[in-house]
């Protein structure tokens, strides 16, 4: 599947052009002490955050904690009122926003939406839709998709540009439980095969845990950060989410025995569930 | 037998339909109906000013509606304090009617001008000259070429401004170009349907096209067809019933829209 390999053997020189090939661990974005001030208060302040190639960084935090604002600063949509944002040169970003409603007055098929991302050939689009498991919806109108289907389509759209950095704002909103597991596994698989960096926003640590390298717990400022296991034990995190959150914390491990989502057949995935939180956690 | 002036009117209207169709789609998709109305209403002020300074009406109208568009963008910008107090719909309501009233007042103050205000309010397509036709088709071609140029980024910006921005599609530039194109269209359309009815010619044919379209491009193309039908129907109707041409075109457009709602769809209903 050459589509997913960014590197020297990429066959599509048109989309890669003369862009620099990603180095492993190369810093893609670096936010230093950024803050956004609106209507007399700081939405977020003093956030340090960086994402390197091949790394999955998850921002968690309650509603209104500035997760989306931080992501928008990272991708350059919102300008920080203080601090500094450094992005790698010519960084290709794939962005899935949290909420998106398309005016029903605009007729748009799934395929048409994906075509907007640039000069795309049909087989790339089909391949990407297939990967995300929504190929059968290629010619459907976007207005008639369910929440979960639409999220997958948006995810496919973001992947299509062969991003070096994926920014996903609550990508599993409206996706059912097993669907979210699948999506998170897909995200981590894409990270493994393409070496892209991922900035993930989530309001719950449960499901993202096994796939995340670094967790940043945000509540208008960075409360704590570190590996998921460390954050789950951190008193700041517990204060924010309550003791129950830590006790219930379930860690879903998966081994890369590769489910394929789209072909209809259910390929065996082993999902382990431990009630002991971090105890049973060993990333493979 | 059809007179020359009627042929010119038909050609002018059809030319306008070609630009109003695709642009009107964006006006609908981006919920800019009131915005377009405000720009169009300000055109009367443009007429008055260009007569006062003795420049071509087209330029005056273009300049004033563009200025109003820029002012509106600035007013609606997120950081603007007034944007927090009033919804954009209230702001547009204030500006749209103020612009029209201001235009009427300024025109009446310039008592030395003998100006047919009605002609500017509801259009005077039967008086279209060969030079006007040249402007319509020249300007129209320019508008369509520019629109094709920004088509994809404008569509993406319409779907999601944030995505377009994040992925380097320059949504602000596309929006600014759209404003420019709207201003050109208003300058062209003022003679055909007048400032009061320009928005109708943008929106109604596009709306009539919606049910029969599966893609944005189809909707734009069908909107052109619906616009041409409205122009031809309206002009022949105005000839037949001796009614004013601009309003007749809009009434015909309304009929096209109503028919579009009534027509059954062959394939599965969208």
XYZ file of C-alpha atoms in Angstrom, chain B residues 12-119:
108
model
C -28.187 41.113 -21.134
C -30.402 39.005 -18.909
C -28.950 35.734 -20.168
C -25.437 37.069 -19.623
C -26.348 37.952 -16.058
C -27.862 34.500 -15.507
C -24.494 32.945 -16.331
C -22.746 34.718 -13.456
C -25.680 34.894 -11.052
C -26.163 31.116 -11.108
C -22.796 29.988 -9.711
C -22.371 33.050 -7.472
C -25.906 32.647 -6.165
C -25.052 29.099 -5.118
C -22.298 30.432 -2.905
C -24.602 33.094 -1.528
C -26.943 30.313 -0.438
C -24.300 27.872 0.760
C -22.529 30.523 2.808
C -25.784 31.995 4.138
C -24.961 35.357 2.609
C -28.394 36.349 1.352
C -28.636 39.307 3.681
C -25.009 40.137 3.090
C -25.604 40.296 -0.656
C -28.704 42.372 -0.065
C -26.708 44.890 1.935
C -24.106 45.148 -0.803
C -26.800 45.582 -3.430
C -28.689 48.206 -1.470
C -25.542 50.225 -1.050
C -25.249 50.334 -4.825
C -27.695 53.226 -5.007
C -25.237 55.301 -3.010
C -22.650 54.260 -5.574
C -24.904 55.495 -8.352
C -25.342 58.870 -6.656
C -21.635 59.276 -5.981
C -20.565 58.347 -9.484
C -23.002 60.861 -10.935
C -21.722 63.529 -8.554
C -18.118 62.840 -9.497
C -18.970 62.138 -13.119
C -17.477 58.690 -13.328
C -19.054 55.670 -14.951
C -21.913 54.318 -12.813
C -20.417 50.827 -13.016
C -17.261 51.961 -11.238
C -19.104 53.884 -8.571
C -21.380 50.973 -7.805
C -18.513 48.507 -7.780
C -16.406 50.676 -5.470
C -19.164 51.408 -2.979
C -20.461 47.841 -2.735
C -16.914 46.576 -2.315
C -16.295 49.102 0.463
C -19.503 48.061 2.174
C -18.501 44.399 1.890
C -15.129 45.108 3.482
C -16.754 47.135 6.235
C -19.151 44.268 6.901
C -16.315 41.765 7.075
C -14.488 43.966 9.549
C -17.631 44.464 11.604
C -18.348 40.747 11.757
C -14.762 39.804 12.547
C -14.517 37.813 15.737
C -12.436 40.333 17.600
C -14.809 43.217 16.947
C -16.656 44.406 20.061
C -19.907 45.090 18.190
C -19.905 41.518 16.894
C -20.287 40.365 20.488
C -23.288 42.566 21.136
C -25.239 42.053 17.949
C -25.695 39.014 15.808
C -24.550 39.474 12.250
C -28.156 39.283 11.150
C -29.018 42.372 13.212
C -25.941 44.209 11.951
C -26.813 43.402 8.359
C -30.392 44.477 8.896
C -29.211 47.835 10.163
C -26.725 48.327 7.363
C -28.815 47.007 4.525
C -31.653 49.431 5.026
C -29.451 52.312 6.094
C -27.470 51.958 2.892
C -30.623 52.069 0.820
C -32.032 55.049 2.712
C -28.735 56.872 2.545
C -28.620 56.349 -1.195
C -32.127 57.711 -1.638
C -31.386 60.741 0.540
C -28.153 61.565 -1.249
C -29.811 61.224 -4.654
C -32.604 63.583 -3.634
C -30.107 66.074 -2.233
C -28.451 66.292 -5.608
C -31.400 68.226 -6.948
C -29.578 69.259 -10.093
C -29.631 65.648 -11.260
C -32.595 64.400 -13.169
C -32.385 60.814 -12.129
C -34.851 58.051 -12.759
C -34.695 56.467 -9.331
C -37.176 53.773 -10.221
C -34.869 52.645 -12.995
